[in-house]
């Protein structure tokens, strides 16, 4: 693939079979990135005023072609991945060897979540726009943190049996290890605080311990709650894990908010509370869901799904 100017959109298709303006692609963009889809639609029609580059240049490439141009990756503003799950093992290894630049936005299009392995997840998770980018300044970034079906069953079984067995600890480690990656991401993209809303108290406790955050639950004394929030504001601790929606009101110092394992309605309320408490439209928010929740929100056309993620 030839080197591109600083005004390029790269669409990576491991099979080279992607119709760029396919309705499904636009719909997936639109679920979480309405400004991006507006810009893409404008590009399709030859109207580029909504997009931050003139003129738009679209390059369709396989990942292997992109990898050969790894030194030029920072020239691209937007990288879109389609059907990444069909990459060969060699291709997935190349992903870890050549992580992309942090200023680009990566969107995985195609392939169901079970098809994504750690390499692909790490790759997509590392490429994001910085929050100050005017194109997406008020948008949310949606990241999947899924437990595998077997992990979920083991966790639920272990929880019923007391939750302190080696099995329970291992399953929870697997679960919150995926969330730790978000904390590491927060360190890269922000110097502010990380706040996690997780209504499942056992998981919240393990998250707080693992990432080194304060923990606020219904059992936390008022003075300890106030101290934890004050520590977050002062920057003496990197953030806090909250198990109640009511406590979000005191989290105005949040730079990055994560919603873990919350039912859909609670996740939507938490999202709105985080944004209103921050007092700024530029809050850099990541909404995270996992398979603990009973609601099926995989259908992007569902009204509640659209309300949560747009």
Coordinates of C-alpha atoms in Angstrom, one line a residue:
X1 CA 0.0 0.0 0.0
X2 CA 1.4 3.4 -0.9
X3 CA 2.1 5.9 1.8
X4 CA -0.8 8.3 2.3
X5 CA -1.1 12.0 3.1
X6 CA -2.4 13.2 6.5
X7 CA -5.9 13.2 5.1
X8 CA -6.7 9.5 4.7
X9 CA -9.3 7.1 5.7
X10 CA -8.1 3.5 5.7
X11 CA -10.6 0.7 5.5
X12 CA -8.9 -2.6 6.4
X13 CA -10.7 -5.7 5.1
X14 CA -8.9 -9.0 5.6
X15 CA -10.8 -10.5 2.7
X16 CA -10.8 -7.4 0.5
X17 CA -14.6 -7.8 0.1
X18 CA -15.9 -4.7 1.9
X19 CA -18.4 -2.4 0.1
X20 CA -17.5 0.9 1.8
X21 CA -20.9 2.5 1.8
X22 CA -22.8 -0.7 2.6
X23 CA -25.9 0.1 4.7
X24 CA -24.8 -2.2 7.5
X25 CA -21.5 -0.4 7.8
X26 CA -23.1 2.9 8.1
X27 CA -25.6 1.6 10.6
X28 CA -22.8 0.2 12.8
X29 CA -21.0 3.5 12.6
X30 CA -24.2 5.4 13.5
X31 CA -24.9 3.4 16.6
X32 CA -22.0 5.0 18.5
X33 CA -20.4 7.6 16.3
X34 CA -23.2 9.7 14.7
X35 CA -20.8 12.4 13.7
X36 CA -18.5 9.9 12.0
X37 CA -21.4 8.4 10.0
X38 CA -22.5 11.9 9.0
X39 CA -19.1 12.7 7.8
X40 CA -18.9 9.4 5.8
X41 CA -22.2 10.1 4.2
X42 CA -21.1 13.6 3.3
X43 CA -17.9 12.1 1.7
X44 CA -20.0 9.6 -0.2
X45 CA -22.0 12.6 -1.7
X46 CA -18.9 14.6 -2.4
X47 CA -19.7 17.1 0.5
X48 CA -16.7 17.1 2.8
X49 CA -17.5 20.1 5.0
X50 CA -18.5 17.8 7.9
X51 CA -15.2 15.9 7.8
X52 CA -11.9 17.4 9.1
X53 CA -10.0 16.8 5.9
X54 CA -10.1 18.1 2.3
X55 CA -10.3 16.3 0.0
X56 CA -11.1 12.8 1.5
X57 CA -8.9 10.0 0.3
X58 CA -10.2 6.5 0.9
X59 CA -7.8 3.5 0.8
X60 CA -9.0 0.0 1.1
X61 CA -6.3 -2.4 2.3
X62 CA -5.7 -5.7 3.9
X63 CA -4.1 -5.7 7.3
X64 CA -0.9 -7.2 5.8
X65 CA -0.7 -4.3 3.5
X66 CA -1.2 -1.9 6.3
X67 CA 1.4 -3.7 8.4
X68 CA 4.0 -3.2 5.7
X69 CA 3.3 0.6 5.9
X70 CA 3.5 0.5 9.7
X71 CA 5.9 3.5 9.8
X72 CA 3.3 5.5 8.0
X73 CA 0.4 4.6 10.3
X74 CA 0.5 7.9 12.0
X75 CA -0.5 9.6 8.7
X76 CA -4.0 8.2 8.9
X77 CA -6.8 9.9 10.7
X78 CA -9.3 7.1 10.7
X79 CA -8.8 3.3 10.5
X80 CA -11.8 1.0 10.1
X81 CA -11.4 -2.8 10.5
X82 CA -13.8 -5.2 8.8
X83 CA -13.9 -8.9 9.5
X84 CA -10.8 -8.8 11.6
X85 CA -11.7 -12.1 13.2
X86 CA -10.8 -13.9 10.0
X87 CA -7.2 -12.8 10.1
X88 CA -4.6 -15.6 10.1
X89 CA -2.7 -16.4 13.3
X90 CA 0.3 -14.8 11.7
X91 CA -1.7 -11.7 11.0
X92 CA -2.9 -11.6 14.6
X93 CA 0.6 -11.9 15.8
X94 CA 1.6 -8.9 13.7
X95 CA -1.1 -6.9 15.5
X96 CA 0.7 -7.3 18.8
X97 CA 4.1 -6.7 17.3
X98 CA 3.0 -3.5 15.6
X99 CA 0.4 -1.6 17.8
X100 CA -1.2 1.3 16.0
X101 CA -0.9 4.9 17.0
X102 CA -3.1 6.1 19.9
X103 CA -4.4 9.1 18.0
X104 CA -6.3 7.1 15.4
X105 CA -9.8 5.8 15.8
X106 CA -10.4 2.1 15.3
X107 CA -13.8 0.6 14.8
X108 CA -14.2 -3.2 14.4
X109 CA -16.9 -3.9 11.8
X110 CA -18.0 -7.5 11.2
X111 CA -17.6 -10.7 13.2
X112 CA -19.4 -11.6 16.4
X113 CA -17.8 -11.0 19.8
X114 CA -16.9 -14.7 20.4
X115 CA -14.7 -14.5 17.3
X116 CA -12.5 -11.9 18.8
X117 CA -9.4 -13.1 20.5
X118 CA -7.1 -11.2 22.8
X119 CA -4.9 -10.0 20.0
X120 CA -7.7 -8.4 18.1
X121 CA -9.3 -7.0 21.2
X122 CA -6.0 -5.4 22.2
X123 CA -5.5 -4.0 18.7
X124 CA -8.9 -2.4 18.4
X125 CA -8.7 -1.2 22.0
X126 CA -5.5 0.7 21.5
X127 CA -6.7 3.0 18.7
X128 CA -8.9 5.8 19.7
X129 CA -9.3 9.5 19.0
X130 CA -8.1 11.8 21.7
X131 CA -11.0 13.4 23.5
X132 CA -10.2 16.9 22.3
X133 CA -10.6 15.9 18.7
X134 CA -13.4 18.2 17.4
X135 CA -15.0 15.5 15.4
X136 CA -15.9 13.4 18.4
X137 CA -15.6 15.7 21.3
X138 CA -19.1 15.1 22.7
X139 CA -19.4 11.4 21.7
X140 CA -19.1 8.3 23.8
X141 CA -16.6 5.5 23.1
X142 CA -18.2 2.0 23.4
X143 CA -15.9 -0.8 24.4
X144 CA -16.9 -4.4 24.9
X145 CA -15.6 -6.2 28.0
X146 CA -17.3 -9.6 27.7
X147 CA -17.0 -12.6 29.9
X148 CA -17.0 -15.8 27.8
X149 CA -20.2 -17.9 28.4
X150 CA -18.2 -20.5 30.4
X151 CA -16.6 -17.7 32.5
X152 CA -20.1 -16.4 33.4
X153 CA -21.4 -19.8 34.4
X154 CA -18.3 -20.5 36.5
X155 CA -18.6 -17.1 38.2
X156 CA -22.3 -17.6 39.0
X157 CA -21.7 -21.1 40.4
X158 CA -18.7 -19.9 42.5
X159 CA -20.7 -17.0 43.8
X160 CA -23.5 -19.2 45.0
X161 CA -21.0 -21.4 46.8
X162 CA -19.5 -18.5 48.7
X163 CA -17.4 -16.7 46.1
X164 CA -14.0 -17.2 47.9
X165 CA -12.9 -20.4 46.2
X166 CA -9.8 -20.6 43.9
X167 CA -12.2 -21.1 41.0
X168 CA -14.1 -17.9 41.9
X169 CA -10.9 -15.9 42.2
X170 CA -9.6 -17.2 38.9
X171 CA -12.8 -16.4 37.0
X172 CA -13.0 -12.9 38.5
X173 CA -9.4 -12.3 37.6
X174 CA -10.2 -13.2 34.0
X175 CA -13.1 -10.9 34.1
X176 CA -11.6 -7.8 35.7
X177 CA -8.3 -8.3 33.9
X178 CA -10.1 -7.1 30.8
X179 CA -11.2 -4.0 32.7
X180 CA -7.7 -3.3 33.9
X181 CA -6.9 -2.7 30.3
X182 CA -9.3 0.3 30.4
X183 CA -7.4 1.7 33.4
X184 CA -4.2 1.4 31.5
X185 CA -5.9 3.1 28.6
X186 CA -7.0 5.9 30.9
X187 CA -3.4 6.5 31.9
X188 CA -2.4 6.9 28.3
X189 CA -5.2 9.3 27.2
X190 CA -5.9 11.2 30.3
X191 CA -4.3 12.7 33.4
X192 CA -7.7 12.9 35.1
X193 CA -9.6 10.4 37.2
X194 CA -11.2 7.1 36.4
X195 CA -14.6 6.3 37.8
X196 CA -16.4 2.9 37.5
X197 CA -20.0 2.3 38.1
X198 CA -20.6 -1.4 38.9
X199 CA -23.8 -2.5 40.7
X200 CA -22.4 -6.0 41.3
X201 CA -20.7 -5.5 44.6
X202 CA -18.4 -8.6 44.6
X203 CA -17.1 -7.7 41.2
X204 CA -16.8 -4.0 42.2
X205 CA -14.7 -4.9 45.2
X206 CA -12.3 -7.0 43.1
X207 CA -12.1 -4.2 40.5
X208 CA -11.2 -1.6 43.1
X209 CA -8.6 -3.8 44.7
X210 CA -7.1 -4.8 41.3
X211 CA -6.9 -1.3 39.8
X212 CA -6.1 0.5 43.1
X213 CA -9.2 2.6 43.2
X214 CA -11.4 3.7 46.1
X215 CA -14.6 1.7 46.7
X216 CA -18.0 3.3 47.6
X217 CA -20.9 0.9 48.4
X218 CA -24.1 1.3 50.4
X219 CA -22.1 0.0 53.4
X220 CA -19.4 2.7 53.2
X221 CA -19.7 5.2 56.1
X222 CA -20.5 8.8 55.1
X223 CA -17.1 10.1 56.2
X224 CA -15.2 7.4 54.2
X225 CA -17.3 8.1 51.1
X226 CA -16.5 11.8 51.4
X227 CA -12.8 11.1 51.9
X228 CA -12.6 8.8 48.9
X229 CA -14.3 11.3 46.7
X230 CA -12.0 14.0 48.1
X231 CA -9.0 11.8 47.3
X232 CA -10.2 11.4 43.7
X233 CA -10.6 15.2 43.3
X234 CA -7.1 15.7 44.8
X235 CA -5.6 13.1 42.6
X236 CA -4.2 11.1 45.5
X237 CA -5.9 8.0 44.1
X238 CA -6.6 7.4 40.4
X239 CA -10.4 7.0 40.9
X240 CA -13.2 5.1 42.6
X241 CA -15.6 2.2 42.0
X242 CA -19.3 3.1 42.8
X243 CA -22.0 0.6 43.3
X244 CA -24.9 3.0 43.6
X245 CA -26.3 5.5 41.1
X246 CA -26.9 8.0 43.9
X247 CA -23.2 8.4 44.5
X248 CA -22.4 9.5 41.0
X249 CA -23.6 13.0 41.8
X250 CA -20.4 13.7 43.7
X251 CA -18.0 12.6 40.9
X252 CA -17.4 15.9 39.1
X253 CA -13.7 15.2 38.9
X254 CA -14.2 12.3 36.5
X255 CA -12.3 12.4 33.2
X256 CA -13.2 8.9 32.2
X257 CA -16.3 7.0 33.3
X258 CA -16.8 3.3 32.9
X259 CA -20.0 1.4 33.3
X260 CA -19.5 -2.3 34.0
X261 CA -22.0 -5.1 34.3
X262 CA -25.0 -2.8 34.7
X263 CA -28.6 -3.6 33.4
X264 CA -29.4 -1.5 30.4
X265 CA -31.7 1.1 32.2
X266 CA -29.2 1.5 35.0
X267 CA -26.4 1.9 32.5
X268 CA -28.3 4.6 30.7
X269 CA -29.0 6.5 33.9
X270 CA -25.4 6.2 35.0
X271 CA -24.2 7.5 31.7
X272 CA -26.4 10.6 32.0
X273 CA -25.4 11.1 35.6
X274 CA -21.7 11.0 34.8
X275 CA -22.1 13.5 32.0
X276 CA -24.2 15.9 34.0
X277 CA -22.0 15.6 37.1
X278 CA -18.9 16.4 35.0
X279 CA -20.3 19.7 34.0
X280 CA -18.5 19.5 30.7
X281 CA -19.4 18.1 27.3
X282 CA -15.8 17.0 26.8
X283 CA -15.9 14.2 29.4
X284 CA -14.1 11.2 27.9
X285 CA -16.5 8.4 28.6
X286 CA -16.3 4.7 27.9
X287 CA -19.4 2.7 28.3
X288 CA -18.5 -0.9 29.1
X289 CA -20.9 -3.8 29.2
X290 CA -20.3 -7.5 29.8
X291 CA -22.4 -10.6 29.8
X292 CA -23.5 -10.4 33.4
X293 CA -26.5 -8.4 32.3
X294 CA -29.6 -10.2 31.3
X295 CA -30.9 -7.7 28.7
X296 CA -29.9 -8.5 25.2
X297 CA -28.5 -5.2 23.8
X298 CA -26.8 -6.7 20.8
X299 CA -29.6 -5.4 18.5
X300 CA -28.5 -1.9 17.6
X301 CA -32.0 -1.2 16.2
X302 CA -33.5 -1.6 19.6
X303 CA -34.8 1.7 21.0
X304 CA -33.1 1.4 24.3
X305 CA -29.8 0.5 22.6
X306 CA -30.0 3.6 20.5
X307 CA -30.9 5.8 23.5
X308 CA -27.9 4.5 25.5
X309 CA -25.3 4.7 22.8
X310 CA -26.2 7.8 20.9

